[in-house]
Amino acid sequence: MGDSSDPNQFTKTLTYAECLKGKKVLPKTIVDLATLPNPTKKEGKPTIVIPEDLYLEGCAIWRFSLIGRLDFKELVFPDVKNNLLLQWQMVEDRVQFVPLNRGLFIIKLQSQGDNTKILEAEKWIVAQQNLTLMEWYPTFDPDKQRSSRATFWVKFPGLPVEFWIEKTLLFMGKTLGTPIVIDQRTLAHEYGHFASILIDINFAELDTDGIHVYVGGLEFWQPFDILKRPKFCYKCSIIGHSDSECRKNHKNSAKVADSAQQLVLVPNPNAQTNPEVGKE
């Protein structure tokens, strides 16, 4: 009979299966991997040819979908979702919101009817922002989407108060883009320093800092200020960075610098015989 004081006499080495027992086990796919095509290689890199029926099956899932865009700096995605569900009078099982990046998100719908209802409406407003919509399409890549449009509050400083009526202010707002709403404090005449309008602006087309106003025999120049004006790159026609921050600009500058260096270090052999070579 063994010594009961020895703690090792009852020790048992557990199998891997016994170690997993009682713990959460990772789920397994029900797809038979043997039915999938084998990958190949191209130029030494893994390559696959996806069967067309699989691709079309994937496309069909999203065929009624839309792409939405908003500025999420002051928005929370769940709030946007709830806001739109109320406006569209839909329940959650009819629509799914899939966040992407760059302010873009997929609106996954179950029917063409819902797609048409949302897309053909004049506009949808979320927290005083105009919801931009487009049809989803295969291979959609949010990182390749360019946007030169955004919604901002615009101030018209020093505007005479007789122009502070809704139709006149909306008319003025149309010179800069698509006016959405007039600040209620402006319409209530709570202050007289400036009138404020929310406008959807295409910055690629905005080339002025004021507008000419004519009424009867009166003419004056009305400047405007865009609150929280975004950075805009005129080289890329996109909001998000300025011309000086543009990577394309830096690349072009680097190329120019490299070219200049090459011209200094490697003289053009045709320079003496043909002085026009290399000129643009």
Short mmCIF file of N, CA, C and O in Angstrom, two decimals, residues 10-105:
data_model
loop_
_atom_site.label_atom_id
_atom_site.label_comp_id
_atom_site.label_asym_id
_atom_site.label_seq_id
_atom_site.Cartn_x
_atom_site.Cartn_y
_atom_site.Cartn_z
N PHE A 10 -1.35 10.17 -7.13
CA PHE A 10 -2.66 10.21 -7.79
C PHE A 10 -2.68 11.20 -8.97
O PHE A 10 -3.71 11.48 -9.52
N THR A 11 -1.51 11.73 -9.33
CA THR A 11 -1.46 12.70 -10.43
C THR A 11 -1.63 12.00 -11.76
O THR A 11 -1.03 10.96 -12.00
N LYS A 12 -2.47 12.60 -12.65
CA LYS A 12 -2.72 12.04 -13.96
C LYS A 12 -2.47 13.10 -15.02
O LYS A 12 -2.90 14.23 -14.89
N THR A 13 -1.76 12.71 -16.06
CA THR A 13 -1.52 13.63 -17.16
C THR A 13 -2.77 13.71 -18.04
O THR A 13 -3.26 12.69 -18.54
N LEU A 14 -3.33 14.95 -18.20
CA LEU A 14 -4.56 15.14 -18.96
C LEU A 14 -4.28 15.19 -20.45
O LEU A 14 -3.27 15.74 -20.89
N THR A 15 -5.18 14.60 -21.23
CA THR A 15 -5.07 14.66 -22.68
C THR A 15 -5.53 16.04 -23.16
O THR A 15 -6.16 16.81 -22.42
N TYR A 16 -5.23 16.36 -24.43
CA TYR A 16 -5.63 17.66 -25.01
C TYR A 16 -7.15 17.79 -24.99
O TYR A 16 -7.70 18.84 -24.66
N ALA A 17 -7.84 16.68 -25.31
CA ALA A 17 -9.30 16.70 -25.33
C ALA A 17 -9.87 16.97 -23.95
O ALA A 17 -10.85 17.72 -23.78
N GLU A 18 -9.22 16.38 -22.93
CA GLU A 18 -9.69 16.59 -21.56
C GLU A 18 -9.43 18.03 -21.12
O GLU A 18 -10.20 18.59 -20.34
N CYS A 19 -8.35 18.63 -21.62
CA CYS A 19 -8.07 20.04 -21.28
C CYS A 19 -9.14 20.96 -21.85
O CYS A 19 -9.49 21.98 -21.25
N LEU A 20 -9.65 20.61 -23.06
CA LEU A 20 -10.67 21.44 -23.71
C LEU A 20 -12.06 21.22 -23.14
O LEU A 20 -12.94 22.06 -23.31
N LYS A 21 -12.24 20.08 -22.45
CA LYS A 21 -13.56 19.74 -21.95
C LYS A 21 -14.04 20.81 -20.97
O LYS A 21 -13.34 21.21 -20.05
N GLY A 22 -15.24 21.30 -21.21
CA GLY A 22 -15.81 22.34 -20.34
C GLY A 22 -15.46 23.74 -20.79
O GLY A 22 -15.97 24.70 -20.25
N LYS A 23 -14.54 23.85 -21.75
CA LYS A 23 -14.19 25.16 -22.27
C LYS A 23 -14.88 25.38 -23.61
O LYS A 23 -15.31 24.45 -24.29
N LYS A 24 -14.95 26.66 -24.02
CA LYS A 24 -15.59 26.98 -25.28
C LYS A 24 -14.72 26.50 -26.43
O LYS A 24 -13.53 26.79 -26.50
N VAL A 25 -15.31 25.75 -27.34
CA VAL A 25 -14.59 25.21 -28.49
C VAL A 25 -14.93 26.06 -29.71
O VAL A 25 -16.09 26.42 -29.93
N LEU A 26 -13.93 26.37 -30.51
CA LEU A 26 -14.16 27.17 -31.70
C LEU A 26 -15.09 26.45 -32.66
O LEU A 26 -14.97 25.23 -32.85
N PRO A 27 -16.02 27.17 -33.28
CA PRO A 27 -16.94 26.52 -34.23
C PRO A 27 -16.19 26.10 -35.49
O PRO A 27 -15.16 26.66 -35.85
N LYS A 28 -16.73 25.11 -36.16
CA LYS A 28 -16.14 24.62 -37.40
C LYS A 28 -17.10 24.85 -38.55
O LYS A 28 -18.31 24.81 -38.39
N THR A 29 -16.53 25.13 -39.73
CA THR A 29 -17.37 25.32 -40.91
C THR A 29 -17.99 24.01 -41.36
O THR A 29 -17.40 22.93 -41.16
N ILE A 30 -19.17 24.10 -41.95
CA ILE A 30 -19.83 22.91 -42.48
C ILE A 30 -19.49 22.71 -43.95
O ILE A 30 -19.91 21.73 -44.56
N VAL A 31 -18.74 23.66 -44.53
CA VAL A 31 -18.35 23.56 -45.94
C VAL A 31 -17.23 22.53 -46.09
O VAL A 31 -16.25 22.56 -45.32
N ASP A 32 -17.37 21.66 -47.03
CA ASP A 32 -16.33 20.68 -47.33
C ASP A 32 -15.22 21.38 -48.11
O ASP A 32 -15.40 21.77 -49.28
N LEU A 33 -14.08 21.58 -47.47
CA LEU A 33 -12.98 22.31 -48.11
C LEU A 33 -12.50 21.64 -49.38
O LEU A 33 -11.93 22.30 -50.27
N ALA A 34 -12.72 20.36 -49.50
CA ALA A 34 -12.28 19.63 -50.68
C ALA A 34 -13.06 20.04 -51.93
O ALA A 34 -12.60 19.81 -53.05
N THR A 35 -14.24 20.66 -51.73
CA THR A 35 -15.04 21.08 -52.88
C THR A 35 -14.59 22.43 -53.43
O THR A 35 -15.06 22.85 -54.49
N LEU A 36 -13.73 23.11 -52.72
CA LEU A 36 -13.25 24.43 -53.17
C LEU A 36 -12.05 24.25 -54.09
O LEU A 36 -11.23 23.35 -53.90
N PRO A 37 -11.92 25.15 -55.09
CA PRO A 37 -10.76 25.06 -56.00
C PRO A 37 -9.46 25.26 -55.23
O PRO A 37 -9.41 25.99 -54.24
N ASN A 38 -8.43 24.62 -55.70
CA ASN A 38 -7.12 24.79 -55.08
C ASN A 38 -6.46 26.06 -55.58
O ASN A 38 -6.55 26.40 -56.77
N PRO A 39 -5.79 26.80 -54.70
CA PRO A 39 -5.08 28.01 -55.14
C PRO A 39 -3.89 27.65 -56.01
O PRO A 39 -3.36 26.54 -55.95
N THR A 40 -3.49 28.60 -56.83
CA THR A 40 -2.31 28.43 -57.66
C THR A 40 -1.32 29.56 -57.32
O THR A 40 -1.49 30.24 -56.31
N LYS A 41 -0.34 29.75 -58.17
CA LYS A 41 0.60 30.84 -57.96
C LYS A 41 0.85 31.58 -59.27
O LYS A 41 0.82 31.00 -60.35
N LYS A 42 1.03 32.87 -59.13
CA LYS A 42 1.38 33.72 -60.26
C LYS A 42 2.55 34.59 -59.84
O LYS A 42 2.46 35.33 -58.87
N GLU A 43 3.63 34.50 -60.57
CA GLU A 43 4.85 35.23 -60.23
C GLU A 43 5.27 34.94 -58.79
O GLU A 43 5.73 35.82 -58.06
N GLY A 44 5.06 33.71 -58.38
CA GLY A 44 5.47 33.28 -57.05
C GLY A 44 4.53 33.65 -55.93
O GLY A 44 4.80 33.36 -54.76
N LYS A 45 3.39 34.30 -56.26
CA LYS A 45 2.43 34.74 -55.24
C LYS A 45 1.16 33.91 -55.30
O LYS A 45 0.75 33.45 -56.37
N PRO A 46 0.52 33.69 -54.12
CA PRO A 46 -0.72 32.91 -54.11
C PRO A 46 -1.79 33.55 -54.99
O PRO A 46 -1.96 34.77 -54.99
N THR A 47 -2.49 32.73 -55.75
CA THR A 47 -3.50 33.21 -56.69
C THR A 47 -4.71 32.29 -56.63
O THR A 47 -4.58 31.07 -56.53
N ILE A 48 -5.89 32.90 -56.70
CA ILE A 48 -7.11 32.10 -56.79
C ILE A 48 -7.99 32.63 -57.92
O ILE A 48 -7.93 33.82 -58.25
N VAL A 49 -8.75 31.75 -58.50
CA VAL A 49 -9.77 32.12 -59.48
C VAL A 49 -11.12 31.76 -58.87
O VAL A 49 -11.46 30.58 -58.74
N ILE A 50 -11.86 32.78 -58.45
CA ILE A 50 -13.14 32.55 -57.78
C ILE A 50 -14.19 32.18 -58.82
O ILE A 50 -14.37 32.90 -59.80
N PRO A 51 -14.90 31.09 -58.63
CA PRO A 51 -15.96 30.71 -59.56
C PRO A 51 -17.01 31.81 -59.69
O PRO A 51 -17.38 32.46 -58.69
N GLU A 52 -17.48 32.02 -60.89
CA GLU A 52 -18.42 33.12 -61.14
C GLU A 52 -19.71 32.96 -60.34
O GLU A 52 -20.29 33.95 -59.90
N ASP A 53 -20.16 31.72 -60.13
CA ASP A 53 -21.41 31.53 -59.39
C ASP A 53 -21.26 31.99 -57.94
O ASP A 53 -22.20 32.54 -57.35
N LEU A 54 -20.06 31.82 -57.34
CA LEU A 54 -19.84 32.31 -55.99
C LEU A 54 -19.85 33.84 -55.95
O LEU A 54 -20.40 34.46 -55.03
N TYR A 55 -19.23 34.44 -56.95
CA TYR A 55 -19.19 35.91 -57.03
C TYR A 55 -20.60 36.48 -57.18
O TYR A 55 -20.99 37.43 -56.49
N LEU A 56 -21.40 35.89 -58.06
CA LEU A 56 -22.76 36.37 -58.27
C LEU A 56 -23.62 36.16 -57.02
O LEU A 56 -24.49 36.98 -56.71
N GLU A 57 -23.37 35.07 -56.31
CA GLU A 57 -24.08 34.83 -55.05
C GLU A 57 -23.78 35.94 -54.05
O GLU A 57 -24.68 36.43 -53.35
N GLY A 58 -22.51 36.35 -53.97
CA GLY A 58 -22.14 37.43 -53.07
C GLY A 58 -22.75 38.75 -53.48
O GLY A 58 -23.20 39.54 -52.63
N CYS A 59 -22.78 39.03 -54.77
CA CYS A 59 -23.38 40.29 -55.26
C CYS A 59 -24.87 40.35 -54.97
O CYS A 59 -25.42 41.41 -54.64
N ALA A 60 -25.55 39.21 -55.09
CA ALA A 60 -27.00 39.18 -54.91
C ALA A 60 -27.41 39.60 -53.50
O ALA A 60 -28.48 40.18 -53.29
N ILE A 61 -26.56 39.33 -52.53
CA ILE A 61 -26.87 39.68 -51.14
C ILE A 61 -27.04 41.18 -50.98
O ILE A 61 -27.84 41.66 -50.18
N TRP A 62 -26.28 41.97 -51.77
CA TRP A 62 -26.25 43.42 -51.61
C TRP A 62 -26.97 44.17 -52.72
O TRP A 62 -26.86 45.40 -52.83
N ARG A 63 -27.76 43.47 -53.56
CA ARG A 63 -28.28 44.06 -54.79
C ARG A 63 -29.24 45.23 -54.55
O ARG A 63 -29.39 46.08 -55.43
N PHE A 64 -29.88 45.32 -53.39
CA PHE A 64 -30.79 46.43 -53.12
C PHE A 64 -30.14 47.52 -52.25
O PHE A 64 -30.82 48.46 -51.83
N SER A 65 -28.86 47.39 -52.01
CA SER A 65 -28.20 48.26 -51.03
C SER A 65 -27.90 49.65 -51.58
O SER A 65 -27.79 49.87 -52.80
N LEU A 66 -27.73 50.59 -50.64
CA LEU A 66 -27.32 51.95 -50.94
C LEU A 66 -26.06 52.27 -50.15
O LEU A 66 -25.77 51.63 -49.15
N ILE A 67 -25.34 53.29 -50.60
CA ILE A 67 -24.19 53.81 -49.87
C ILE A 67 -24.55 55.19 -49.34
O ILE A 67 -25.00 56.05 -50.10
N GLY A 68 -24.40 55.38 -48.04
CA GLY A 68 -24.66 56.68 -47.43
C GLY A 68 -23.38 57.33 -46.95
O GLY A 68 -22.40 56.65 -46.66
N ARG A 69 -23.40 58.64 -46.88
CA ARG A 69 -22.24 59.37 -46.38
C ARG A 69 -22.70 60.51 -45.47
O ARG A 69 -23.62 61.26 -45.80
N LEU A 70 -22.03 60.63 -44.30
CA LEU A 70 -22.26 61.72 -43.36
C LEU A 70 -20.93 62.11 -42.73
O LEU A 70 -19.96 61.33 -42.77
N ASP A 71 -20.90 63.27 -42.14
CA ASP A 71 -19.73 63.67 -41.37
C ASP A 71 -19.96 63.22 -39.93
O ASP A 71 -20.84 63.72 -39.24
N PHE A 72 -19.14 62.27 -39.46
CA PHE A 72 -19.36 61.66 -38.15
C PHE A 72 -18.53 62.32 -37.04
O PHE A 72 -18.39 61.75 -35.96
N LYS A 73 -18.01 63.51 -37.29
CA LYS A 73 -17.23 64.17 -36.25
C LYS A 73 -18.06 64.44 -35.00
O LYS A 73 -17.56 64.38 -33.88
N GLU A 74 -19.33 64.76 -35.20
CA GLU A 74 -20.20 65.06 -34.06
C GLU A 74 -21.40 64.13 -34.01
O GLU A 74 -22.42 64.45 -33.41
N LEU A 75 -21.28 62.98 -34.65
CA LEU A 75 -22.37 62.02 -34.68
C LEU A 75 -21.92 60.67 -34.14
O LEU A 75 -20.74 60.32 -34.22
N VAL A 76 -22.87 59.93 -33.59
CA VAL A 76 -22.63 58.56 -33.12
C VAL A 76 -23.43 57.63 -34.02
O VAL A 76 -24.62 57.86 -34.27
N PHE A 77 -22.78 56.57 -34.51
CA PHE A 77 -23.41 55.72 -35.51
C PHE A 77 -24.76 55.14 -35.06
O PHE A 77 -25.72 55.16 -35.84
N PRO A 78 -24.90 54.64 -33.83
CA PRO A 78 -26.22 54.12 -33.42
C PRO A 78 -27.31 55.19 -33.47
O PRO A 78 -28.46 54.89 -33.80
N ASP A 79 -26.94 56.44 -33.15
CA ASP A 79 -27.93 57.52 -33.21
C ASP A 79 -28.37 57.78 -34.65
O ASP A 79 -29.55 58.05 -34.92
N VAL A 80 -27.41 57.71 -35.58
CA VAL A 80 -27.74 57.88 -37.00
C VAL A 80 -28.69 56.78 -37.45
O VAL A 80 -29.69 57.04 -38.13
N LYS A 81 -28.38 55.57 -37.06
CA LYS A 81 -29.23 54.43 -37.41
C LYS A 81 -30.66 54.62 -36.91
O LYS A 81 -31.62 54.47 -37.68
N ASN A 82 -30.82 54.97 -35.65
CA ASN A 82 -32.15 55.15 -35.07
C ASN A 82 -32.89 56.31 -35.73
O ASN A 82 -34.11 56.24 -35.96
N ASN A 83 -32.15 57.38 -36.02
CA ASN A 83 -32.75 58.54 -36.67
C ASN A 83 -33.32 58.17 -38.04
O ASN A 83 -34.47 58.52 -38.37
N LEU A 84 -32.55 57.44 -38.83
CA LEU A 84 -32.99 57.08 -40.17
C LEU A 84 -34.13 56.06 -40.14
O LEU A 84 -35.04 56.11 -40.97
N LEU A 85 -34.08 55.14 -39.20
CA LEU A 85 -35.17 54.17 -39.07
C LEU A 85 -36.49 54.88 -38.82
O LEU A 85 -37.55 54.51 -39.37
N LEU A 86 -36.46 55.92 -37.99
CA LEU A 86 -37.67 56.68 -37.70
C LEU A 86 -38.14 57.44 -38.94
O LEU A 86 -39.34 57.46 -39.25
N GLN A 87 -37.20 58.07 -39.64
CA GLN A 87 -37.58 58.84 -40.82
C GLN A 87 -38.14 57.93 -41.92
O GLN A 87 -39.11 58.30 -42.60
N TRP A 88 -37.54 56.77 -42.08
CA TRP A 88 -37.98 55.85 -43.13
C TRP A 88 -39.16 54.99 -42.71
O TRP A 88 -39.72 54.27 -43.53
N GLN A 89 -39.50 55.06 -41.41
CA GLN A 89 -40.59 54.24 -40.85
C GLN A 89 -40.37 52.76 -41.15
O GLN A 89 -41.23 52.06 -41.68
N MET A 90 -39.17 52.31 -40.80
CA MET A 90 -38.79 50.92 -41.03
C MET A 90 -38.44 50.25 -39.71
O MET A 90 -37.98 50.92 -38.78
N VAL A 91 -38.61 48.95 -39.67
CA VAL A 91 -38.15 48.16 -38.54
C VAL A 91 -36.78 47.58 -38.89
O VAL A 91 -36.40 47.49 -40.05
N GLU A 92 -36.04 47.16 -37.87
CA GLU A 92 -34.66 46.75 -38.07
C GLU A 92 -34.50 45.53 -38.96
O GLU A 92 -33.46 45.35 -39.59
N ASP A 93 -35.52 44.67 -39.03
CA ASP A 93 -35.34 43.46 -39.85
C ASP A 93 -35.44 43.76 -41.35
O ASP A 93 -35.23 42.87 -42.17
N ARG A 94 -35.78 45.01 -41.72
CA ARG A 94 -35.86 45.38 -43.14
C ARG A 94 -34.62 46.12 -43.62
O ARG A 94 -34.45 46.33 -44.83
N VAL A 95 -33.75 46.52 -42.70
CA VAL A 95 -32.58 47.28 -43.10
C VAL A 95 -31.43 47.02 -42.14
O VAL A 95 -31.65 46.84 -40.94
N GLN A 96 -30.24 46.98 -42.66
CA GLN A 96 -29.04 46.80 -41.84
C GLN A 96 -28.04 47.88 -42.22
O GLN A 96 -27.82 48.16 -43.40
N PHE A 97 -27.43 48.50 -41.21
CA PHE A 97 -26.44 49.56 -41.43
C PHE A 97 -25.05 48.98 -41.18
O PHE A 97 -24.77 48.47 -40.10
N VAL A 98 -24.21 49.08 -42.19
CA VAL A 98 -22.86 48.51 -42.11
C VAL A 98 -21.84 49.65 -42.21
O VAL A 98 -21.64 50.20 -43.29
N PRO A 99 -21.19 50.03 -41.10
CA PRO A 99 -20.23 51.13 -41.15
C PRO A 99 -18.98 50.75 -41.94
O PRO A 99 -18.48 49.63 -41.85
N LEU A 100 -18.49 51.69 -42.73
CA LEU A 100 -17.25 51.53 -43.48
C LEU A 100 -16.24 52.52 -42.90
O LEU A 100 -16.01 52.54 -41.72
N ASN A 101 -15.65 53.34 -43.72
CA ASN A 101 -14.79 54.42 -43.24
C ASN A 101 -15.01 55.66 -44.10
O ASN A 101 -15.81 55.64 -45.03
N ARG A 102 -14.32 56.75 -43.75
CA ARG A 102 -14.45 58.02 -44.47
C ARG A 102 -15.87 58.54 -44.45
O ARG A 102 -16.31 59.22 -45.37
N GLY A 103 -16.62 58.22 -43.38
CA GLY A 103 -18.00 58.70 -43.26
C GLY A 103 -19.00 57.92 -44.10
O GLY A 103 -20.17 58.28 -44.16
N LEU A 104 -18.57 56.84 -44.70
CA LEU A 104 -19.43 56.04 -45.56
C LEU A 104 -20.00 54.83 -44.81
O LEU A 104 -19.36 54.30 -43.90
N PHE A 105 -21.18 54.41 -45.20
CA PHE A 105 -21.78 53.21 -44.63
C PHE A 105 -22.75 52.61 -45.64
O PHE A 105 -23.32 53.30 -46.48
#
